[in-house]
Amino acid sequence: MLITPKTKLASIGKITPKYAKILEKLGLQTVEDLLFYFPFRYDDFSKVVPISEKYLGKVVTVEGKIIKTKLARIFRRHLTIEEIVIQDENNIPLKAVWFNQPYILDTLKEGVSVRLSGKIVLNKKFLSMSNPAWERAAREITNTGGIIPVYSETRGLTSKWLRWQIKPLLQIAKEIPDVIPEEIRKKLNLYDIYTALRQIHFPENQEKLLRAQKRFAFEEMFLVQLKTLQVRLLWAKEKSVAIKFDEKLIKDFVSGLPFKLTNAQRKASFEILKDLEKERPMNRLLNGDVGSGKTIVAAIATLEALTAGYQVAIMAPTEVLARQHFLTLLAILRNHKINIALLTSSYKLACHSGLDPESSRTDLNYSLDSRLRGNDTRGNLLKKIKNGEINLIIGTHALIQKDVNFNNLALIIIDEQHRFGVAQRAYLQQQTTEINDGIKGKIPHFLTMTATPIPRTLAIALFGNLDLSILDEMPKDRKKIITKIIPPGGRKEIYNFIREEIKKGRQVFVILPLVEESKILTEVKAATQEYKRLSEEIFPDLKIGLVHGRLKPAEKEKVMAGFNKKELDILVATAVVEVGIDIPNATVMIIEDADRFGLSQLHQFRGRVGRSQHQSYCFLFSTSNSETAKSRLQALVESENGFKIAEKDLELRGPGQFLGTLQSGLPDIAMENLTNVRLIKVAQEEAKNILKSDPALKNHPLLVEKMARFSQNIHLE
Ligand code: ADP
Ligand code: MG
């Protein structure tokens, strides 16, 4: 059978239907897809040494002849132990031990030469390796003896299997057309796609691996920059309605707030209102820390546009957040006569804001609960949106893509909650130029909000000439969140503390990390286990809820609503779950295995507490002994400034990792190698060059094809 990059994996004989199914679940359908399934780390077994005590404690590869084998069974524990002893020219024996893999001894028989990679330790005076990687010495280096790729594993799919499949397929990579034009590759000395794929899967040495990673990092950034620049060029040609600054309106509104705006909020609002006055469409990013008060700034812009007689749409990444924005804006705008609609797949309802005189958020939450259930029909709402009866529409990002016809939409606000990468943001922006806004020849003003502070230098490099407003100042009355690193021994004390807080009426978040090796499945399992452990062993008397990424939106919502209404004391959640929610009564946050998260992400979680007059706490559980891990977490203990933390994160992990959390959907391995802002700049430069000579990319169909996938990375609810 002739295999090409487009050949379906399922049609390859070596890949059984069972495996094809698992691969498909990972989104891998073709040979090319599989070749672009990159390792997430490597085991460096490239040091091949003679068997010797000299290498005790070192990770190495040894080769020798098997002089003895043994299979032991421990029936009571259903355990088997496989043992071999090998020897090389030095005649020093080395023992290798595996557990529960009796089939190993079918291959590894006495007299066979074998290569083993692992750490040499001393076991009862014997040099030995526990559970080493192995292969017959006669075989080509695949699992031992080199820099060995380790893939993200999902149930039933091992790195060993993937290596075995990918290695022979690498030949096919010769036929994959290179998206990076040759001139650019030459100029920047980048590997071609074939070499890069070979070296990223089976690197000959660290230097070549680095070069391969650099190529993919460039590729990624180049495509991102192309996309953003292209959208920007389109944008510059468009016009918007000019909305005059209504000083009295804004002054009255601000003086009616229960708090004073921070200077940063004042400045950002002013910048936005100035933008709205212009005929060219605003394209601004409101870059602010969690809790810095972005919603009020958004509300000010909204009020201005609504009062001028236009419609406004506010979009959030999830239904939970859309619902929250709906309630918050109803409360904030209650003194203004506005018809607000919440339109998502589970909610189709409209309210008149003036009808809700309740003064406190919580009351509003309760009183609206019944109404949140009283759904209208989608058709009815669409009609009211089209004829202008509804002024403010709140929904998920799907709103932008669905066939919604507006009456006179002048402003779109997108709450990104840092879910989306730079390219996805550009894509959403592009969608706004295509929306049926109801105003001839104009497009809406565009404001996005991100919840991860992005250090200015990086933001400028990434977003080019995009306008930035920065909320780098927290509301004054904010209490400091007491943050502590808790070593394993301190767990019990914290649980006692939690119990006390709950007795006082407070609530608690428990966040579990994303387990890298197998992503979602293990994560769900870990969360479920922790939920069981807490509810059965630690706090059997308390009410505990669980949310994770595998729940349906409606189920998620139900648990969240229960937590919001204090029906639950503790909420166990995984990191994939949107925690961008406002539950002021939750004052304690526990983060398990905190060292596995990036600092900015930890800071993001921490921002979920500290939202009420009560003292809040964040406990970072960590079992890591590494000094770097400790000093990283220490940065969080010492600072509450998101921009400072982001800068530290950037400094410690490099933009690759840092951006990794922003660039959802991009291969981490490529991002990891983005070691400086320079790479972004170079990519930007090259993207500009191409667009100058070929603005519609007519001569670069491959680039167009690759760029199309940015839209697919947006998961709309
Ligand atoms: P975020 O920037 O994370 O979206 P929010 O807009 O949700 O932050 O604001 C967080 C909380 O702070 C809200 O309860 C809001 O009412 C409150 N808040 C906003 N601005 C101020 C301010 N200037 N002073 C005091 N509290 C404020
Ligand atoms: Mg917010």
Short mmCIF file of N, CA, C and O and ligand atoms in Angstrom, two decimals, residues 258-262 265 288-297 324-325 328 332 361 415 417 449-451 471 474-478 582 584 607-608 611, ligand 1:
data_model
loop_
_atom_site.label_atom_id
_atom_site.label_comp_id
_atom_site.label_asym_id
_atom_site.label_seq_id
_atom_site.Cartn_x
_atom_site.Cartn_y
_atom_site.Cartn_z
N PRO A 258 -21.18 52.37 44.30
CA PRO A 258 -20.91 52.27 45.74
C PRO A 258 -19.43 52.41 46.07
O PRO A 258 -19.04 52.30 47.22
N PHE A 259 -18.59 52.60 45.08
CA PHE A 259 -17.15 52.77 45.36
C PHE A 259 -16.56 53.80 44.41
O PHE A 259 -17.21 54.22 43.45
N LYS A 260 -15.35 54.21 44.73
CA LYS A 260 -14.64 55.15 43.85
C LYS A 260 -13.86 54.35 42.83
O LYS A 260 -13.23 53.35 43.17
N LEU A 261 -13.87 54.82 41.58
CA LEU A 261 -13.07 54.13 40.57
C LEU A 261 -11.58 54.27 40.89
O LEU A 261 -11.17 55.30 41.43
N THR A 262 -10.82 53.28 40.56
CA THR A 262 -9.37 53.43 40.70
C THR A 262 -8.89 54.34 39.57
O THR A 262 -9.58 54.51 38.57
N GLN A 265 -8.84 52.48 36.37
CA GLN A 265 -10.17 52.32 35.76
C GLN A 265 -10.62 53.60 35.06
O GLN A 265 -11.16 53.56 33.96
N GLY A 288 -6.02 43.49 32.22
CA GLY A 288 -6.09 43.78 33.65
C GLY A 288 -6.09 42.54 34.50
O GLY A 288 -6.51 41.48 34.08
N ASP A 289 -5.63 42.71 35.68
CA ASP A 289 -5.53 41.63 36.62
C ASP A 289 -6.91 41.14 37.06
O ASP A 289 -7.89 41.87 36.95
N VAL A 290 -6.94 39.93 37.56
CA VAL A 290 -8.18 39.41 38.14
C VAL A 290 -8.62 40.34 39.27
O VAL A 290 -7.82 40.69 40.12
N GLY A 291 -9.88 40.74 39.23
CA GLY A 291 -10.39 41.57 40.31
C GLY A 291 -10.04 43.04 40.18
O GLY A 291 -10.32 43.83 41.08
N SER A 292 -9.42 43.42 39.08
CA SER A 292 -9.04 44.83 38.92
C SER A 292 -10.24 45.69 38.50
O SER A 292 -10.14 46.90 38.41
N GLY A 293 -11.36 45.04 38.25
CA GLY A 293 -12.59 45.78 37.97
C GLY A 293 -12.81 46.09 36.51
O GLY A 293 -13.21 47.20 36.15
N LYS A 294 -12.60 45.10 35.67
CA LYS A 294 -12.80 45.31 34.24
C LYS A 294 -14.28 45.48 33.89
O LYS A 294 -14.63 46.20 32.97
N THR A 295 -15.13 44.80 34.67
CA THR A 295 -16.56 44.81 34.34
C THR A 295 -17.14 46.23 34.36
O THR A 295 -17.92 46.59 33.49
N ILE A 296 -16.72 47.00 35.37
CA ILE A 296 -17.24 48.37 35.46
C ILE A 296 -16.80 49.19 34.25
O ILE A 296 -17.58 49.96 33.68
N VAL A 297 -15.56 48.99 33.84
CA VAL A 297 -15.06 49.71 32.67
C VAL A 297 -15.88 49.33 31.44
O VAL A 297 -16.31 50.19 30.66
N GLN A 324 -23.33 35.23 34.46
CA GLN A 324 -22.84 36.13 35.50
C GLN A 324 -22.78 37.57 35.01
O GLN A 324 -23.18 38.49 35.73
N HIS A 325 -22.31 37.76 33.81
CA HIS A 325 -22.27 39.12 33.25
C HIS A 325 -23.69 39.69 33.15
O HIS A 325 -23.92 40.86 33.41
N THR A 328 -24.73 40.73 36.62
CA THR A 328 -23.96 41.88 37.07
C THR A 328 -24.42 43.15 36.35
O THR A 328 -24.62 44.19 36.98
N ILE A 332 -25.80 46.60 37.77
CA ILE A 332 -25.08 47.86 37.57
C ILE A 332 -25.94 48.90 36.84
O ILE A 332 -25.91 50.08 37.14
N ARG A 361 -26.26 42.42 45.03
CA ARG A 361 -26.00 41.38 44.04
C ARG A 361 -26.65 40.05 44.41
O ARG A 361 -27.29 39.42 43.59
N ASP A 415 -15.11 39.13 26.54
CA ASP A 415 -14.38 38.78 27.74
C ASP A 415 -13.64 37.49 27.44
O ASP A 415 -14.23 36.43 27.37
N GLN A 417 -11.16 36.10 29.15
CA GLN A 417 -10.71 35.31 30.30
C GLN A 417 -9.47 34.50 29.92
O GLN A 417 -9.31 33.37 30.32
N MET A 449 -11.25 41.88 26.63
CA MET A 449 -10.72 41.96 27.98
C MET A 449 -9.98 40.66 28.27
O MET A 449 -10.47 39.58 27.96
N THR A 450 -8.80 40.77 28.82
CA THR A 450 -8.10 39.55 29.18
C THR A 450 -7.86 39.54 30.68
O THR A 450 -7.69 40.57 31.30
N ALA A 451 -7.89 38.37 31.24
CA ALA A 451 -7.76 38.28 32.70
C ALA A 451 -6.36 37.89 33.12
O ALA A 451 -6.06 37.82 34.29
N LEU A 471 -5.11 47.87 33.42
CA LEU A 471 -5.56 48.07 34.80
C LEU A 471 -4.53 47.43 35.72
O LEU A 471 -4.58 46.24 35.98
N MET A 474 -5.24 47.75 41.93
CA MET A 474 -6.41 47.08 42.48
C MET A 474 -7.26 48.06 43.28
O MET A 474 -6.73 49.01 43.85
N PRO A 475 -8.58 47.82 43.32
CA PRO A 475 -9.44 48.64 44.19
C PRO A 475 -8.86 48.71 45.60
O PRO A 475 -8.36 47.71 46.12
N LYS A 476 -8.96 49.89 46.20
CA LYS A 476 -8.26 50.17 47.45
C LYS A 476 -8.66 49.27 48.62
O LYS A 476 -7.83 48.85 49.40
N ASP A 477 -9.95 49.00 48.72
CA ASP A 477 -10.41 48.31 49.92
C ASP A 477 -10.11 46.81 49.89
O ASP A 477 -10.53 46.07 50.77
N ARG A 478 -9.38 46.39 48.87
CA ARG A 478 -9.10 44.97 48.75
C ARG A 478 -8.20 44.48 49.88
O ARG A 478 -7.14 45.03 50.12
N ASP A 582 -17.57 34.76 40.18
CA ASP A 582 -17.52 35.66 41.31
C ASP A 582 -18.38 35.11 42.43
O ASP A 582 -19.59 35.22 42.41
N PRO A 584 -18.27 35.70 46.19
CA PRO A 584 -17.58 36.43 47.25
C PRO A 584 -17.47 35.64 48.56
O PRO A 584 -16.54 35.84 49.32
N GLY A 607 -7.26 34.66 42.42
CA GLY A 607 -8.17 35.78 42.26
C GLY A 607 -9.63 35.43 42.49
O GLY A 607 -10.49 36.29 42.55
N ARG A 608 -9.93 34.14 42.60
CA ARG A 608 -11.31 33.72 42.86
C ARG A 608 -11.70 33.96 44.30
O ARG A 608 -12.89 33.94 44.63
N ARG A 611 -12.79 38.33 47.53
CA ARG A 611 -13.78 39.17 46.88
C ARG A 611 -14.85 39.66 47.86
O ARG A 611 -15.91 40.09 47.45
P1 ADP B 1 -12.31 41.51 36.86
O1 ADP B 1 -11.34 42.54 36.40
O2 ADP B 1 -11.65 40.29 37.38
O3 ADP B 1 -13.35 41.21 35.83
P2 ADP B 1 -14.56 42.52 38.30
O4 ADP B 1 -14.96 43.54 37.33
O5 ADP B 1 -15.35 41.28 38.38
O6 ADP B 1 -13.02 42.17 38.12
O7 ADP B 1 -14.50 43.24 39.73
C1 ADP B 1 -14.24 42.51 40.89
C2 ADP B 1 -15.02 43.09 42.06
O8 ADP B 1 -14.50 44.37 42.42
C3 ADP B 1 -16.48 43.29 41.76
O9 ADP B 1 -17.21 42.82 42.86
C4 ADP B 1 -16.60 44.80 41.59
O10 ADP B 1 -17.87 45.26 41.97
C5 ADP B 1 -15.53 45.33 42.51
N1 ADP B 1 -14.96 46.63 42.11
C6 ADP B 1 -14.71 47.04 40.85
N2 ADP B 1 -14.14 48.27 40.85
C7 ADP B 1 -14.01 48.62 42.13
C8 ADP B 1 -13.49 49.79 42.80
N3 ADP B 1 -12.98 50.81 42.12
N4 ADP B 1 -13.52 49.81 44.14
C9 ADP B 1 -14.04 48.78 44.85
N5 ADP B 1 -14.54 47.68 44.30
C10 ADP B 1 -14.54 47.57 42.95
#
